[in-house]
PDB file of C-alpha atoms in Angstrom:
ATOM      1  CA  MET A 125     -20.921 -19.179  11.298  1.00 58.00           C
ATOM      2  CA  HIS A 126     -21.173 -15.887  13.004  1.00 61.00           C
ATOM      3  CA  LEU A 127     -17.829 -14.339  14.266  1.00 67.00           C
ATOM      4  CA  LYS A 128     -18.309 -11.461  16.593  1.00 76.00           C
ATOM      5  CA  ALA A 129     -17.239  -8.176  14.879  1.00 92.00           C
ATOM      6  CA  GLU A 130     -13.632  -7.255  15.537  1.00 96.00           C
ATOM      7  CA  GLN A 131     -12.139  -3.898  15.106  1.00 97.00           C
ATOM      8  CA  VAL A 132      -8.870  -1.973  15.137  1.00 98.00           C
ATOM      9  CA  GLU A 133      -8.223   1.790  15.353  1.00 98.00           C
ATOM     10  CA  VAL A 134      -5.202   3.267  13.625  1.00 98.00           C
ATOM     11  CA  LEU A 135      -3.718   6.592  12.733  1.00 98.00           C
ATOM     12  CA  ASN A 136      -4.657   8.198   9.384  1.00 98.00           C
ATOM     13  CA  GLU A 137      -1.188   7.597   7.916  1.00 97.00           C
ATOM     14  CA  VAL A 138      -0.155   5.132   5.219  1.00 95.00           C
ATOM     15  CA  SER A 139       2.256   3.296   7.352  1.00 96.00           C
ATOM     16  CA  SER A 140      -0.773   2.186   9.487  1.00 97.00           C
ATOM     17  CA  LEU A 141      -1.358  -0.364   6.818  1.00 97.00           C
ATOM     18  CA  ASN A 142       1.111  -2.532   8.579  1.00 96.00           C
ATOM     19  CA  GLN A 143      -1.244  -2.743  11.481  1.00 97.00           C
ATOM     20  CA  LEU A 144      -4.228  -3.338   9.332  1.00 98.00           C
ATOM     21  CA  TYR A 145      -2.576  -6.213   7.583  1.00 97.00           C
ATOM     22  CA  ASP A 146      -1.720  -7.903  10.886  1.00 97.00           C
ATOM     23  CA  PHE A 147      -5.329  -7.356  11.987  1.00 98.00           C
ATOM     24  CA  ILE A 148      -6.812  -8.792   8.806  1.00 98.00           C
ATOM     25  CA  ASP A 149      -4.475 -11.904   9.029  1.00 97.00           C
ATOM     26  CA  ALA A 150      -5.344 -12.578  12.652  1.00 97.00           C
ATOM     27  CA  PHE A 151      -9.088 -12.221  11.755  1.00 97.00           C
ATOM     28  CA  ALA A 152      -8.757 -14.362   8.773  1.00 96.00           C
ATOM     29  CA  LEU A 153      -7.076 -17.205  10.886  1.00 95.00           C
ATOM     30  CA  ARG A 154      -9.673 -16.994  13.642  1.00 93.00           C
ATOM     31  CA  ALA A 155     -12.497 -16.973  11.110  1.00 93.00           C
ATOM     32  CA  GLY A 156     -10.979 -19.747   9.090  1.00 93.00           C
ATOM     33  CA  LEU A 157     -10.966 -17.801   5.934  1.00 95.00           C
ATOM     34  CA  ALA A 158      -9.651 -19.308   2.762  1.00 95.00           C
ATOM     35  CA  ASP A 159      -6.734 -17.563   1.128  1.00 96.00           C
ATOM     36  CA  ASP A 160      -8.807 -16.192  -1.669  1.00 96.00           C
ATOM     37  CA  ALA A 161     -11.197 -14.499   0.791  1.00 97.00           C
ATOM     38  CA  ARG A 162      -8.383 -13.157   2.935  1.00 97.00           C
ATOM     39  CA  ARG A 163      -6.693 -11.670  -0.187  1.00 98.00           C
ATOM     40  CA  THR A 164      -9.982 -10.038  -1.294  1.00 98.00           C
ATOM     41  CA  VAL A 165     -10.466  -8.334   2.116  1.00 98.00           C
ATOM     42  CA  SER A 166      -6.835  -7.294   2.167  1.00 98.00           C
ATOM     43  CA  VAL A 167      -7.044  -5.639  -1.320  1.00 98.00           C
ATOM     44  CA  VAL A 168     -10.331  -3.955  -0.593  1.00 97.00           C
ATOM     45  CA  VAL A 169      -9.053  -2.636   2.799  1.00 98.00           C
ATOM     46  CA  GLU A 170      -5.799  -1.412   1.277  1.00 97.00           C
ATOM     47  CA  GLU A 171      -7.443   0.429  -1.447  1.00 96.00           C
ATOM     48  CA  LEU A 172      -9.975   2.076   0.743  1.00 96.00           C
ATOM     49  CA  PHE A 173      -7.594   2.978   3.480  1.00 97.00           C
ATOM     50  CA  ALA A 174      -4.967   4.384   0.988  1.00 95.00           C
ATOM     51  CA  ASN A 175      -7.627   6.405  -0.731  1.00 93.00           C
ATOM     52  CA  THR A 176      -8.956   7.845   2.508  1.00 94.00           C
ATOM     53  CA  VAL A 177      -5.587   8.726   3.864  1.00 95.00           C
ATOM     54  CA  SER A 178      -4.302  10.193   0.424  1.00 92.00           C
ATOM     55  CA  TYR A 179      -7.379  12.378  -0.234  1.00 90.00           C
ATOM     56  CA  GLY A 180      -9.415  12.777   3.018  1.00 93.00           C
ATOM     57  CA  TYR A 181      -6.958  15.078   4.948  1.00 95.00           C
ATOM     58  CA  PRO A 182      -5.525  17.829   2.716  1.00 93.00           C
ATOM     59  CA  THR A 183      -4.428  19.747   5.862  1.00 94.00           C
ATOM     60  CA  GLY A 184      -2.760  16.740   7.434  1.00 92.00           C
ATOM     61  CA  SER A 185      -5.068  16.780  10.481  1.00 95.00           C
ATOM     62  CA  PRO A 186      -4.540  13.606  12.646  1.00 97.00           C
ATOM     63  CA  ASP A 187      -7.365  11.257  12.885  1.00 97.00           C
ATOM     64  CA  GLN A 188      -8.197   7.723  14.073  1.00 98.00           C
ATOM     65  CA  ILE A 189      -9.674   5.443  11.324  1.00 98.00           C
ATOM     66  CA  ILE A 190     -11.496   2.378  12.579  1.00 98.00           C
ATOM     67  CA  LEU A 191     -11.624  -0.820  10.557  1.00 98.00           C
ATOM     68  CA  ARG A 192     -14.267  -3.336  11.572  1.00 98.00           C
ATOM     69  CA  LEU A 193     -14.462  -6.803  10.144  1.00 98.00           C
ATOM     70  CA  SER A 194     -17.364  -9.286  10.712  1.00 96.00           C
ATOM     71  CA  LEU A 195     -18.367 -12.676   9.323  1.00 94.00           C
ATOM     72  CA  THR A 196     -21.971 -13.565   9.089  1.00 91.00           C
ATOM     73  CA  GLY A 197     -22.737 -16.827   7.163  1.00 90.00           C
ATOM     74  CA  ASP A 198     -21.065 -16.488   3.781  1.00 92.00           C
ATOM     75  CA  LYS A 199     -20.658 -12.729   4.002  1.00 95.00           C
ATOM     76  CA  ILE A 200     -17.689 -10.791   5.190  1.00 97.00           C
ATOM     77  CA  GLU A 201     -18.475  -7.201   6.134  1.00 97.00           C
ATOM     78  CA  ILE A 202     -15.842  -4.607   5.997  1.00 98.00           C
ATOM     79  CA  CYS A 203     -16.585  -1.183   7.675  1.00 98.00           C
ATOM     80  CA  LEU A 204     -14.251   1.680   7.713  1.00 97.00           C
ATOM     81  CA  THR A 205     -15.004   4.795   9.797  1.00 98.00           C
ATOM     82  CA  ASP A 206     -13.076   8.061   9.437  1.00 97.00           C
ATOM     83  CA  HIS A 207     -13.564  11.777   9.899  1.00 97.00           C
ATOM     84  CA  GLY A 208     -11.891  13.067   6.670  1.00 95.00           C
ATOM     85  CA  ILE A 209     -13.389  14.879   3.710  1.00 92.00           C
ATOM     86  CA  PRO A 210     -16.571  12.936   2.803  1.00 88.00           C
ATOM     87  CA  PHE A 211     -16.000  10.808  -0.291  1.00 81.00           C
ATOM     88  CA  ASP A 212     -18.818   8.930  -2.037  1.00 78.00           C
ATOM     89  CA  THR A 213     -17.155   5.659  -2.436  1.00 80.00           C
ATOM     90  CA  ALA A 214     -20.309   3.896  -3.481  1.00 77.00           C
ATOM     91  CA  ALA A 215     -20.726   6.211  -6.603  1.00 74.00           C
ATOM     92  CA  SER A 216     -17.053   6.563  -7.335  1.00 64.00           C
ATOM     93  CA  THR A 217     -16.648   4.458 -10.376  1.00 60.00           C
ATOM     94  CA  ALA A 218     -18.075   3.701 -13.757  1.00 51.00           C
ATOM     95  CA  THR A 219     -14.732   3.302 -15.533  1.00 54.00           C
ATOM     96  CA  ASP A 220     -14.422   0.290 -17.761  1.00 51.00           C
ATOM     97  CA  PHE A 221     -10.601  -0.413 -17.413  1.00 51.00           C
ATOM     98  CA  GLU A 222     -10.891  -3.498 -19.522  1.00 51.00           C
ATOM     99  CA  GLY A 223     -12.063  -1.456 -22.395  1.00 50.00           C
ATOM    100  CA  GLN A 224      -9.166   1.012 -22.368  1.00 50.00           C
ATOM    101  CA  SER A 225      -6.259   0.826 -24.786  1.00 44.00           C
ATOM    102  CA  THR A 226      -2.801   0.543 -23.407  1.00 41.00           C
ATOM    103  CA  GLU A 227      -1.932   4.173 -24.367  1.00 39.00           C
ATOM    104  CA  ASP A 228      -4.997   5.707 -22.880  1.00 42.00           C
ATOM    105  CA  ARG A 229      -4.722   3.885 -19.629  1.00 42.00           C
ATOM    106  CA  ARG A 230      -4.700   5.860 -16.487  1.00 45.00           C
ATOM    107  CA  VAL A 231      -4.112   4.117 -13.210  1.00 47.00           C
ATOM    108  CA  GLY A 232      -5.872   6.876 -11.147  1.00 51.00           C
ATOM    109  CA  GLY A 233      -9.260   5.539  -9.994  1.00 82.00           C
ATOM    110  CA  LEU A 234      -8.206   1.971 -10.490  1.00 88.00           C
ATOM    111  CA  GLY A 235      -8.062   1.229  -6.749  1.00 91.00           C
ATOM    112  CA  LEU A 236     -11.780   2.072  -6.322  1.00 90.00           C
ATOM    113  CA  PHE A 237     -12.703   0.262  -9.397  1.00 91.00           C
ATOM    114  CA  LEU A 238     -11.117  -2.921  -8.065  1.00 94.00           C
ATOM    115  CA  VAL A 239     -12.996  -2.396  -4.811  1.00 95.00           C
ATOM    116  CA  HIS A 240     -16.320  -2.351  -6.652  1.00 94.00           C
ATOM    117  CA  GLN A 241     -15.435  -5.337  -8.878  1.00 94.00           C
ATOM    118  CA  LEU A 242     -14.282  -7.485  -5.905  1.00 96.00           C
ATOM    119  CA  SER A 243     -17.222  -6.648  -3.670  1.00 96.00           C
ATOM    120  CA  GLU A 244     -20.897  -7.657  -3.650  1.00 96.00           C
ATOM    121  CA  THR A 245     -22.099  -4.309  -2.246  1.00 96.00           C
ATOM    122  CA  VAL A 246     -20.401  -0.941  -1.561  1.00 95.00           C
ATOM    123  CA  SER A 247     -22.129   1.676   0.416  1.00 95.00           C
ATOM    124  CA  SER A 248     -21.077   4.905   2.125  1.00 93.00           C
ATOM    125  CA  HIS A 249     -22.824   7.513   4.197  1.00 93.00           C
ATOM    126  CA  HIS A 250     -21.887  10.543   6.319  1.00 94.00           C
ATOM    127  CA  HIS A 251     -23.410  11.594   9.665  1.00 94.00           C
ATOM    128  CA  ASN A 252     -22.195  14.398  11.969  1.00 94.00           C
ATOM    129  CA  GLY A 253     -18.808  14.602  10.438  1.00 94.00           C
ATOM    130  CA  THR A 254     -18.113  10.799  10.457  1.00 97.00           C
ATOM    131  CA  ASN A 255     -17.805   8.813   7.212  1.00 96.00           C
ATOM    132  CA  PHE A 256     -18.951   5.215   7.188  1.00 97.00           C
ATOM    133  CA  THR A 257     -17.879   2.878   4.255  1.00 96.00           C
ATOM    134  CA  GLN A 258     -19.418  -0.529   4.189  1.00 97.00           C
ATOM    135  CA  ILE A 259     -18.336  -3.250   1.871  1.00 97.00           C
ATOM    136  CA  VAL A 260     -19.552  -6.858   1.676  1.00 97.00           C
ATOM    137  CA  VAL A 261     -17.545  -9.505   0.025  1.00 97.00           C
ATOM    138  CA  SER A 262     -18.420 -13.152  -0.321  1.00 95.00           C
ATOM    139  CA  ARG A 263     -16.485 -15.602   1.815  1.00 92.00           C
ATOM    140  CA  SER A 264     -16.551 -18.351  -0.862  1.00 84.00           C
ATOM    141  CA  LYS A 265     -16.068 -16.587  -4.094  1.00 64.00           C
ATOM    142  CA  THR A 266     -15.744 -19.288  -6.763  1.00 52.00           C
ATOM    143  CA  ASP A 267     -16.556 -16.897  -9.620  1.00 47.00           C
ATOM    144  CA  MET A 268     -15.512 -13.254  -9.437  1.00 45.00           C
ATOM    145  CA  SER A 269     -16.017 -12.635 -13.164  1.00 43.00           C
ATOM    146  CA  GLY A 270     -19.382 -10.921 -12.692  1.00 37.00           C
TER     147      GLY A 270
ATOM    148  CA  MET B1199      18.131  -7.172  -2.549  1.00 46.00           C
ATOM    149  CA  ALA B1200      15.581  -4.505  -1.872  1.00 51.00           C
ATOM    150  CA  ASP B1201      13.249  -5.139   1.111  1.00 58.00           C
ATOM    151  CA  SER B1202      10.314  -3.479   2.689  1.00 68.00           C
ATOM    152  CA  ALA B1203       8.174  -4.806   5.536  1.00 78.00           C
ATOM    153  CA  GLN B1204       5.671  -6.253   2.929  1.00 90.00           C
ATOM    154  CA  LEU B1205       7.952  -7.471   0.137  1.00 95.00           C
ATOM    155  CA  THR B1206      11.340  -9.142  -0.169  1.00 97.00           C
ATOM    156  CA  ILE B1207      12.887  -9.071  -3.660  1.00 97.00           C
ATOM    157  CA  SER B1208      15.696 -11.156  -4.998  1.00 96.00           C
ATOM    158  CA  ASP B1209      16.905 -11.904  -8.537  1.00 96.00           C
ATOM    159  CA  VAL B1210      18.112 -15.072 -10.381  1.00 95.00           C
ATOM    160  CA  GLU B1211      19.587 -15.584 -13.857  1.00 92.00           C
ATOM    161  CA  GLU B1212      18.193 -18.498 -15.775  1.00 92.00           C
ATOM    162  CA  GLU B1213      18.796 -19.486 -19.368  1.00 91.00           C
ATOM    163  CA  GLY B1214      20.008 -15.991 -20.248  1.00 89.00           C
ATOM    164  CA  VAL B1215      17.201 -14.153 -18.687  1.00 92.00           C
ATOM    165  CA  THR B1216      16.977 -12.261 -15.479  1.00 93.00           C
ATOM    166  CA  ILE B1217      14.092 -13.283 -13.218  1.00 96.00           C
ATOM    167  CA  VAL B1218      12.862 -11.015 -10.427  1.00 97.00           C
ATOM    168  CA  CYS B1219      11.353 -12.839  -7.479  1.00 98.00           C
ATOM    169  CA  PRO B1220       9.269 -10.828  -5.166  1.00 98.00           C
ATOM    170  CA  VAL B1221       7.924 -12.485  -2.054  1.00 98.00           C
ATOM    171  CA  GLY B1222       4.962 -10.908  -0.084  1.00 97.00           C
ATOM    172  CA  ARG B1223       2.431  -8.267  -0.762  1.00 97.00           C
ATOM    173  CA  LEU B1224       2.773  -5.886  -3.651  1.00 97.00           C
ATOM    174  CA  GLU B1225       0.846  -2.805  -2.389  1.00 96.00           C
ATOM    175  CA  THR B1226       1.084   0.805  -1.310  1.00 95.00           C
ATOM    176  CA  LEU B1227       3.982   0.381   1.023  1.00 95.00           C
ATOM    177  CA  SER B1228       6.132  -1.872  -1.054  1.00 96.00           C
ATOM    178  CA  ALA B1229       5.320  -0.627  -4.705  1.00 96.00           C
ATOM    179  CA  LYS B1230       8.072   2.037  -4.900  1.00 95.00           C
ATOM    180  CA  ALA B1231      10.830  -0.341  -3.790  1.00 96.00           C
ATOM    181  CA  PHE B1232       9.692  -2.848  -6.228  1.00 97.00           C
ATOM    182  CA  GLU B1233       9.500  -0.389  -9.066  1.00 97.00           C
ATOM    183  CA  ASP B1234      13.082   0.882  -8.195  1.00 97.00           C
ATOM    184  CA  HIS B1235      14.256  -2.685  -8.122  1.00 97.00           C
ATOM    185  CA  LEU B1236      12.820  -3.562 -11.423  1.00 96.00           C
ATOM    186  CA  ASN B1237      14.279  -0.497 -12.980  1.00 95.00           C
ATOM    187  CA  GLY B1238      17.751  -1.310 -11.472  1.00 95.00           C
ATOM    188  CA  VAL B1239      17.557  -4.799 -13.047  1.00 95.00           C
ATOM    189  CA  ALA B1240      16.265  -3.361 -16.439  1.00 93.00           C
ATOM    190  CA  ASN B1241      19.165  -1.073 -16.494  1.00 93.00           C
ATOM    191  CA  ALA B1242      21.629  -3.755 -15.685  1.00 91.00           C
ATOM    192  CA  ALA B1243      20.497  -6.105 -18.535  1.00 85.00           C
ATOM    193  CA  ASP B1244      19.143  -5.674 -21.987  1.00 87.00           C
ATOM    194  CA  GLY B1245      16.745  -8.623 -22.548  1.00 90.00           C
ATOM    195  CA  ASP B1246      13.172  -8.919 -21.415  1.00 94.00           C
ATOM    196  CA  LEU B1247      12.344  -8.741 -17.756  1.00 95.00           C
ATOM    197  CA  LEU B1248      10.690 -11.650 -16.104  1.00 97.00           C
ATOM    198  CA  VAL B1249       8.873 -11.560 -12.772  1.00 98.00           C
ATOM    199  CA  ASP B1250       8.108 -14.632 -10.785  1.00 98.00           C
ATOM    200  CA  MET B1251       4.732 -13.843  -9.147  1.00 98.00           C
ATOM    201  CA  SER B1252       4.306 -17.360  -7.401  1.00 98.00           C
ATOM    202  CA  SER B1253       5.152 -15.953  -4.030  1.00 98.00           C
ATOM    203  CA  VAL B1254       3.245 -12.698  -4.408  1.00 98.00           C
ATOM    204  CA  ASP B1255       0.251 -12.945  -2.001  1.00 98.00           C
ATOM    205  CA  TYR B1256      -1.836 -10.172  -3.588  1.00 98.00           C
ATOM    206  CA  VAL B1257      -1.479  -7.103  -5.783  1.00 98.00           C
ATOM    207  CA  THR B1258      -3.314  -3.749  -5.250  1.00 97.00           C
ATOM    208  CA  SER B1259      -3.628  -0.822  -7.582  1.00 95.00           C
ATOM    209  CA  PHE B1260      -0.280   0.753  -6.335  1.00 94.00           C
ATOM    210  CA  GLY B1261       1.489  -2.460  -7.233  1.00 95.00           C
ATOM    211  CA  LEU B1262      -0.151  -2.522 -10.606  1.00 95.00           C
ATOM    212  CA  ARG B1263       0.964   1.039 -11.126  1.00 93.00           C
ATOM    213  CA  SER B1264       4.633   0.151 -10.554  1.00 94.00           C
ATOM    214  CA  ILE B1265       4.438  -2.804 -12.931  1.00 94.00           C
ATOM    215  CA  LEU B1266       2.748  -0.478 -15.564  1.00 93.00           C
ATOM    216  CA  ILE B1267       5.497   2.174 -15.126  1.00 93.00           C
ATOM    217  CA  VAL B1268       8.368  -0.356 -15.713  1.00 95.00           C
ATOM    218  CA  ALA B1269       6.584  -2.028 -18.730  1.00 94.00           C
ATOM    219  CA  LYS B1270       6.050   1.348 -20.304  1.00 92.00           C
ATOM    220  CA  GLN B1271       9.731   2.314 -19.811  1.00 92.00           C
ATOM    221  CA  LEU B1272      10.821  -1.035 -21.460  1.00 93.00           C
ATOM    222  CA  SER B1273       8.524  -0.698 -24.344  1.00 92.00           C
ATOM    223  CA  PRO B1274      10.281   1.850 -26.629  1.00 93.00           C
ATOM    224  CA  SER B1275      13.284  -0.395 -26.833  1.00 92.00           C
ATOM    225  CA  GLY B1276      11.185  -3.354 -27.749  1.00 93.00           C
ATOM    226  CA  ARG B1277      11.635  -5.031 -24.384  1.00 94.00           C
ATOM    227  CA  LYS B1278       8.839  -6.704 -22.444  1.00 94.00           C
ATOM    228  CA  LEU B1279       8.010  -7.348 -18.907  1.00 96.00           C
ATOM    229  CA  ILE B1280       6.616 -10.905 -18.506  1.00 97.00           C
ATOM    230  CA  MET B1281       5.021 -12.180 -15.346  1.00 98.00           C
ATOM    231  CA  PHE B1282       4.468 -15.829 -14.611  1.00 98.00           C
ATOM    232  CA  SER B1283       2.778 -18.127 -12.158  1.00 98.00           C
ATOM    233  CA  PRO B1284       0.495 -15.659 -10.387  1.00 98.00           C
ATOM    234  CA  ASN B1285      -1.987 -17.151  -7.896  1.00 98.00           C
ATOM    235  CA  ASP B1286      -5.783 -16.967  -8.550  1.00 97.00           C
ATOM    236  CA  SER B1287      -6.211 -13.719  -6.654  1.00 97.00           C
ATOM    237  CA  VAL B1288      -3.357 -12.033  -8.433  1.00 98.00           C
ATOM    238  CA  MET B1289      -4.668 -13.148 -11.684  1.00 97.00           C
ATOM    239  CA  GLU B1290      -8.087 -12.025 -10.995  1.00 96.00           C
ATOM    240  CA  VAL B1291      -6.770  -8.467 -10.232  1.00 97.00           C
ATOM    241  CA  LEU B1292      -4.728  -8.441 -13.398  1.00 96.00           C
ATOM    242  CA  ARG B1293      -7.785  -9.473 -15.370  1.00 96.00           C
ATOM    243  CA  ILE B1294     -10.268  -7.057 -13.837  1.00 94.00           C
ATOM    244  CA  SER B1295      -7.804  -4.119 -14.265  1.00 93.00           C
ATOM    245  CA  GLY B1296      -7.170  -4.987 -17.974  1.00 92.00           C
ATOM    246  CA  PHE B1297      -3.502  -5.626 -17.320  1.00 92.00           C
ATOM    247  CA  LEU B1298      -3.524  -9.049 -19.157  1.00 93.00           C
ATOM    248  CA  LYS B1299      -3.942  -6.780 -22.294  1.00 90.00           C
ATOM    249  CA  ILE B1300      -0.816  -4.774 -21.543  1.00 87.00           C
ATOM    250  CA  VAL B1301       1.655  -7.103 -19.809  1.00 93.00           C
ATOM    251  CA  GLU B1302       2.285 -10.717 -20.869  1.00 95.00           C
ATOM    252  CA  VAL B1303       1.436 -13.319 -18.187  1.00 97.00           C
ATOM    253  CA  THR B1304       2.211 -16.989 -18.423  1.00 97.00           C
ATOM    254  CA  LYS B1305       1.228 -19.850 -16.121  1.00 97.00           C
ATOM    255  CA  THR B1306       4.666 -21.342 -15.995  1.00 97.00           C
ATOM    256  CA  LYS B1307       8.264 -20.192 -15.728  1.00 97.00           C
ATOM    257  CA  SER B1308       9.267 -22.284 -18.739  1.00 96.00           C
ATOM    258  CA  ALA B1309       6.542 -20.583 -20.879  1.00 97.00           C
ATOM    259  CA  ALA B1310       7.822 -17.226 -19.682  1.00 97.00           C
ATOM    260  CA  ILE B1311      11.504 -18.096 -20.502  1.00 95.00           C
ATOM    261  CA  GLY B1312      10.298 -19.317 -23.880  1.00 94.00           C
ATOM    262  CA  ALA B1313       8.575 -16.064 -24.661  1.00 93.00           C
ATOM    263  CA  ALA B1314      11.532 -13.904 -23.666  1.00 93.00           C
ATOM    264  CA  ASN B1315      14.124 -12.249 -25.523  1.00 85.00           C
ATOM    265  CA  LYS B1316      17.359 -13.190 -23.849  1.00 77.00           C
ATOM    266  CA  ASN B1317      20.203 -11.018 -22.623  1.00 73.00           C
ATOM    267  CA  GLN B1318      22.763 -10.221 -25.363  1.00 68.00           C
ATOM    268  CA  ASP B1319      25.734 -10.994 -23.177  1.00 56.00           C
ATOM    269  CA  ALA B1320      24.332 -14.155 -21.785  1.00 46.00           C
TER     270      ALA B1320
END
């Protein structure tokens, strides 16, 4: 099944997450995504967007962030486009949170760690002041333990 | 009751333990209200704190952070935060993040109640 890419454009503020959730829910409904896949997409988008908004705009400059979702076969592609400080999401994590003790645990970085663990591929690149972050997640994830 | 656009929270008292029942998404926008609510319940009772996760759609790192903060605050007094009945997606995020080693998670409510220290005044 190929669902034409759908996108939404929101302000770079954390409250825009409400709009993104509505957009994801509507996309999932039209694409016939199972709950597992919808939840994975939601978690990935939330982490990426929250991270971008929190660290990408130290001077508070307004921006429009675009989220695009598309479904091709068994793959869901998530693409986030922003104009904040470039951040190399693809290379952002090597932390083994499962190996940490309770006392040593730090939550910082956990969001991007989750993104990597829940995704098949994570890539990011920058061009002319625009950052593109592309994530591919599986639509039918029966084993996420890898 | 403490509500946000993404999460509705209520409490029930059952067999001498307080059970917090969040409904919705536990994420960036709702995590602080959830954390404040858990702290309020923790301060009002003295047993372990149970969280019914069955109606939580998904949890992100901000939600995990609020759970961790409350669990750590309870810990010095020998109290626990016990979650029960998470869906598969929530369970997966708990596992990936290593939270299953920090916070007790049971499949059923009865198992959670069985594992809990009861409120003294119950």
